[in-house]
PDB file of C-alpha atoms in Angstrom:
ATOM      1  CA  MET A  28     105.610  99.268 124.963  1.00  0.00           C
ATOM      2  CA  LEU A  29     107.043  96.964 127.592  1.00  0.00           C
ATOM      3  CA  SER A  30     110.744  97.776 127.887  1.00  0.00           C
ATOM      4  CA  TRP A  31     113.589  95.374 128.596  1.00  0.00           C
ATOM      5  CA  SER A  32     114.724  97.500 131.545  1.00  0.00           C
ATOM      6  CA  CYS A  33     111.298  97.004 133.143  1.00  0.00           C
ATOM      7  CA  ILE A  34     111.584  93.225 132.736  1.00  0.00           C
ATOM      8  CA  LYS A  35     115.153  93.205 134.129  1.00  0.00           C
ATOM      9  CA  LYS A  36     113.992  94.969 137.309  1.00  0.00           C
ATOM     10  CA  LEU A  37     111.580  92.189 138.166  1.00  0.00           C
ATOM     11  CA  GLN A  38     113.024  89.853 140.789  1.00  0.00           C
ATOM     12  CA  SER A  39     111.051  86.663 140.330  1.00  0.00           C
ATOM     13  CA  SER A  40     109.545  84.639 137.529  1.00  0.00           C
ATOM     14  CA  LYS A  41     106.117  84.904 139.212  1.00  0.00           C
ATOM     15  CA  GLU A  42     106.224  88.694 138.898  1.00  0.00           C
ATOM     16  CA  LEU A  43     107.340  88.428 135.287  1.00  0.00           C
ATOM     17  CA  MET A  44     104.575  85.960 134.427  1.00  0.00           C
ATOM     18  CA  LYS A  45     101.934  88.148 136.090  1.00  0.00           C
ATOM     19  CA  LEU A  46     103.234  91.242 134.301  1.00  0.00           C
ATOM     20  CA  LEU A  47     103.226  89.511 130.919  1.00  0.00           C
ATOM     21  CA  PHE A  48      99.768  88.034 131.567  1.00  0.00           C
ATOM     22  CA  ASP A  49      98.371  91.488 132.446  1.00  0.00           C
ATOM     23  CA  PHE A  50     100.092  92.988 129.419  1.00  0.00           C
ATOM     24  CA  ILE A  51      98.596  90.438 127.028  1.00  0.00           C
ATOM     25  CA  LEU A  52      95.072  90.518 128.471  1.00  0.00           C
ATOM     26  CA  LYS A  53      94.668  94.152 129.455  1.00  0.00           C
ATOM     27  CA  GLY A  54      97.176  96.065 127.413  1.00  0.00           C
ATOM     28  CA  GLU A  55     100.208  98.034 128.441  1.00  0.00           C
ATOM     29  CA  ASN A  56      98.291 100.796 130.253  1.00  0.00           C
ATOM     30  CA  ALA A  57      96.958  98.355 132.850  1.00  0.00           C
ATOM     31  CA  VAL A  58     100.431  97.119 133.786  1.00  0.00           C
ATOM     32  CA  ALA A  59     101.980  98.708 136.859  1.00  0.00           C
ATOM     33  CA  ILE A  60     104.084  97.447 139.709  1.00  0.00           C
ATOM     34  CA  LYS A  61     102.164  98.032 142.914  1.00  0.00           C
ATOM     35  CA  HIS A  62     103.997 100.043 145.546  1.00  0.00           C
ATOM     36  CA  HIS A  63     102.770  99.935 149.114  1.00  0.00           C
ATOM     37  CA  ASP A  64     102.571 102.544 151.821  1.00  0.00           C
ATOM     38  CA  TRP A  65     104.682 100.434 154.158  1.00  0.00           C
ATOM     39  CA  GLN A  66     104.658 103.039 156.910  1.00  0.00           C
ATOM     40  CA  LYS A  67     100.925 102.372 157.344  1.00  0.00           C
ATOM     41  CA  GLU A  68     100.974  98.647 156.567  1.00  0.00           C
ATOM     42  CA  ILE A  69     103.898  97.503 158.765  1.00  0.00           C
ATOM     43  CA  PRO A  70     102.175  97.978 162.165  1.00  0.00           C
ATOM     44  CA  GLN A  71      99.271  95.828 160.951  1.00  0.00           C
ATOM     45  CA  LEU A  72     101.624  93.177 159.553  1.00  0.00           C
ATOM     46  CA  ILE A  73     103.489  93.058 162.885  1.00  0.00           C
ATOM     47  CA  GLU A  74     100.228  92.698 164.782  1.00  0.00           C
ATOM     48  CA  GLU A  75      99.166  89.837 162.480  1.00  0.00           C
ATOM     49  CA  GLY A  76     102.597  88.187 162.660  1.00  0.00           C
ATOM     50  CA  LYS A  77     103.088  88.642 158.906  1.00  0.00           C
ATOM     51  CA  ILE A  78     106.053  91.030 158.756  1.00  0.00           C
ATOM     52  CA  TYR A  79     107.654  88.572 156.316  1.00  0.00           C
ATOM     53  CA  ARG A  80     105.382  90.093 153.659  1.00  0.00           C
ATOM     54  CA  PHE A  81     107.381  93.300 153.861  1.00  0.00           C
ATOM     55  CA  TYR A  82     110.728  91.489 153.708  1.00  0.00           C
ATOM     56  CA  ASN A  83     109.541  89.438 150.706  1.00  0.00           C
ATOM     57  CA  SER A  84     108.109  92.460 148.896  1.00  0.00           C
ATOM     58  CA  TYR A  85     109.488  93.799 145.639  1.00  0.00           C
ATOM     59  CA  ASP A  86     110.168  97.145 147.342  1.00  0.00           C
ATOM     60  CA  PHE A  87     112.410  95.698 150.058  1.00  0.00           C
ATOM     61  CA  ARG A  88     114.163  93.166 147.823  1.00  0.00           C
ATOM     62  CA  HIS A  89     114.967  95.931 145.342  1.00  0.00           C
ATOM     63  CA  LYS A  90     116.264  98.236 148.098  1.00  0.00           C
ATOM     64  CA  ARG A  91     118.257  95.342 149.615  1.00  0.00           C
ATOM     65  CA  SER A  92     119.993  94.674 146.282  1.00  0.00           C
ATOM     66  CA  GLU A  93     120.676  98.366 145.835  1.00  0.00           C
ATOM     67  CA  VAL A  94     122.284  98.689 149.305  1.00  0.00           C
ATOM     68  CA  LEU A  95     124.374  95.517 148.949  1.00  0.00           C
ATOM     69  CA  ARG A  96     125.709  96.715 145.570  1.00  0.00           C
ATOM     70  CA  LYS A  97     126.423 100.201 146.927  1.00  0.00           C
ATOM     71  CA  PHE A  98     128.620  98.752 149.701  1.00  0.00           C
ATOM     72  CA  HIS A  99     130.187  96.105 147.434  1.00  0.00           C
ATOM     73  CA  TYR A 100     128.618  93.241 149.428  1.00  0.00           C
ATOM     74  CA  GLU A 101     130.967  93.989 152.353  1.00  0.00           C
ATOM     75  CA  CYS A 102     129.841  93.514 155.965  1.00  0.00           C
ATOM     76  CA  GLN A 103     130.046  96.942 157.576  1.00  0.00           C
ATOM     77  CA  GLU A 104     130.234  95.536 161.127  1.00  0.00           C
ATOM     78  CA  CYS A 105     133.243  93.351 160.250  1.00  0.00           C
ATOM     79  CA  ARG A 106     134.938  96.331 158.602  1.00  0.00           C
ATOM     80  CA  LYS A 107     134.387  98.591 161.628  1.00  0.00           C
ATOM     81  CA  TYR A 108     135.055  96.259 164.526  1.00  0.00           C
ATOM     82  CA  LYS A 109     137.025  93.277 163.228  1.00  0.00           C
ATOM     83  CA  ARG A 110     138.949  95.166 160.534  1.00  0.00           C
ATOM     84  CA  ARG A 111     138.379  92.489 157.938  1.00  0.00           C
ATOM     85  CA  ILE A 112     136.278  92.123 154.834  1.00  0.00           C
ATOM     86  CA  THR A 113     133.441  89.616 154.990  1.00  0.00           C
ATOM     87  CA  ARG A 114     130.704  89.080 152.408  1.00  0.00           C
ATOM     88  CA  ALA A 115     127.412  90.708 153.430  1.00  0.00           C
ATOM     89  CA  THR A 116     124.239  88.785 152.636  1.00  0.00           C
ATOM     90  CA  ILE A 117     121.745  90.647 154.836  1.00  0.00           C
ATOM     91  CA  VAL A 118     120.635  94.264 155.059  1.00  0.00           C
ATOM     92  CA  HIS A 119     120.107  95.149 158.722  1.00  0.00           C
ATOM     93  CA  HIS A 120     117.727  97.892 159.898  1.00  0.00           C
ATOM     94  CA  VAL A 121     119.793  99.800 162.484  1.00  0.00           C
ATOM     95  CA  ILE A 122     116.580 101.238 163.940  1.00  0.00           C
ATOM     96  CA  HIS A 123     114.207  98.280 163.879  1.00  0.00           C
ATOM     97  CA  VAL A 124     111.204  98.348 161.555  1.00  0.00           C
ATOM     98  CA  GLU A 125     108.910  97.733 164.533  1.00  0.00           C
ATOM     99  CA  ASP A 126     110.156 100.936 166.185  1.00  0.00           C
ATOM    100  CA  ARG A 127     110.208 103.210 163.127  1.00  0.00           C
ATOM    101  CA  PRO A 128     108.146 101.918 160.159  1.00  0.00           C
ATOM    102  CA  ASP A 129     108.773 105.231 158.388  1.00  0.00           C
ATOM    103  CA  LEU A 130     112.454 104.245 157.995  1.00  0.00           C
ATOM    104  CA  CYS A 131     111.776 100.789 156.528  1.00  0.00           C
ATOM    105  CA  LEU A 132     113.189 101.692 153.079  1.00  0.00           C
ATOM    106  CA  SER A 133     115.417 104.630 154.058  1.00  0.00           C
ATOM    107  CA  GLU A 134     119.155 104.173 153.636  1.00  0.00           C
ATOM    108  CA  TYR A 135     119.911 106.880 156.199  1.00  0.00           C
ATOM    109  CA  TYR A 136     118.277 108.586 159.176  1.00  0.00           C
ATOM    110  CA  THR A 137     119.027 111.792 161.026  1.00  0.00           C
ATOM    111  CA  ASP A 138     119.214 111.743 164.826  1.00  0.00           C
ATOM    112  CA  GLU A 139     117.944 114.466 167.197  1.00  0.00           C
ATOM    113  CA  ASN A 140     121.304 116.274 166.918  1.00  0.00           C
ATOM    114  CA  GLY A 141     121.053 116.508 163.139  1.00  0.00           C
ATOM    115  CA  VAL A 142     123.721 113.840 162.510  1.00  0.00           C
ATOM    116  CA  LYS A 143     123.135 111.547 159.546  1.00  0.00           C
ATOM    117  CA  HIS A 144     123.523 107.787 160.194  1.00  0.00           C
ATOM    118  CA  LEU A 145     123.330 104.639 158.107  1.00  0.00           C
ATOM    119  CA  GLN A 146     119.910 102.969 158.535  1.00  0.00           C
ATOM    120  CA  LEU A 147     120.225 100.007 156.141  1.00  0.00           C
ATOM    121  CA  GLU A 148     123.529  98.323 156.924  1.00  0.00           C
ATOM    122  CA  PRO A 149     124.926  95.389 154.927  1.00  0.00           C
ATOM    123  CA  VAL A 150     126.061  92.661 157.336  1.00  0.00           C
ATOM    124  CA  CYS A 151     127.156  89.026 157.255  1.00  0.00           C
ATOM    125  CA  ASP A 152     125.098  86.268 158.918  1.00  0.00           C
ATOM    126  CA  ALA A 153     127.324  86.129 162.008  1.00  0.00           C
ATOM    127  CA  CYS A 154     127.130  89.877 162.630  1.00  0.00           C
ATOM    128  CA  HIS A 155     123.382  89.916 162.049  1.00  0.00           C
ATOM    129  CA  ASN A 156     122.973  87.181 164.652  1.00  0.00           C
ATOM    130  CA  MET A 157     125.052  89.244 167.103  1.00  0.00           C
ATOM    131  CA  LEU A 158     122.921  92.325 166.367  1.00  0.00           C
ATOM    132  CA  HIS A 159     119.758  90.327 167.122  1.00  0.00           C
ATOM    133  CA  PRO A 160     120.433  88.305 170.309  1.00  0.00           C
ATOM    134  CA  GLU A 161     116.697  88.478 171.084  1.00  0.00           C
ATOM    135  CA  LYS A 162     116.076  86.044 168.241  1.00  0.00           C
ATOM    136  CA  GLY A 163     118.129  83.372 169.982  1.00  0.00           C
ATOM    137  CA  ARG A 164     120.642  82.906 167.172  1.00  0.00           C
ATOM    138  CA  GLY A 165     123.481  84.847 168.797  1.00  0.00           C
ATOM    139  CA  LEU A 166     126.725  83.184 169.814  1.00  0.00           C
ATOM    140  CA  GLN A 167     125.213  82.177 173.186  1.00  0.00           C
ATOM    141  CA  GLY A 168     128.261  81.995 175.414  1.00  0.00           C
ATOM    142  CA  LYS A 169     130.916  82.265 172.726  1.00  0.00           C
ATOM    143  CA  GLU A 170     132.976  85.233 171.687  1.00  0.00           C
ATOM    144  CA  SER A 171     133.132  86.210 168.038  1.00  0.00           C
ATOM    145  CA  ASP A 172     136.353  84.201 167.621  1.00  0.00           C
ATOM    146  CA  GLY A 173     134.534  80.985 168.621  1.00  0.00           C
ATOM    147  CA  HIS A 174     136.078  80.623 172.097  1.00  0.00           C
ATOM    148  CA  PHE A 175     134.009  80.223 175.237  1.00  0.00           C
ATOM    149  CA  HIS A 176     133.817  82.972 177.867  1.00  0.00           C
ATOM    150  CA  ASN A 177     134.182  80.489 180.737  1.00  0.00           C
ATOM    151  CA  GLU A 178     135.964  77.202 181.344  1.00  0.00           C
ATOM    152  CA  GLU A 179     132.867  74.984 181.265  1.00  0.00           C
ATOM    153  CA  ARG A 180     132.754  72.992 178.032  1.00  0.00           C
ATOM    154  CA  TRP A 181     130.456  70.108 178.540  1.00  0.00           C
TER     155      TRP A 181
END
């Protein structure tokens, strides 16, 4: 029988409608949430320019929610470096997915010295932009407090 806990875990109405449709037409045994082998699929998605499929997947959205709840929606970068509490809305891959697809859903990783580190880090928008200057959304000439580095202000 289809349990309420199974329905609650679904993130979107599309998934719920598909699950209910499959349940009605095919019976309960045919209903299963598909899990991917992201370690194998991510390199192909990157090559095709479709990495968004991973970030929009049930697997990542579920892990994202889990990590945000675990850290009470607090930006870990703001806590460490600015000593303030800011609401986290993004889960940042400390080691980028492109570099280590095997860590795409891992909360922690172990370095070559055997030290355990946080891999999925809850961050606010501003900190995420600072962590990804290559995407062109960094502060671009401004410090984190909003002031310019130089005197030019045209």
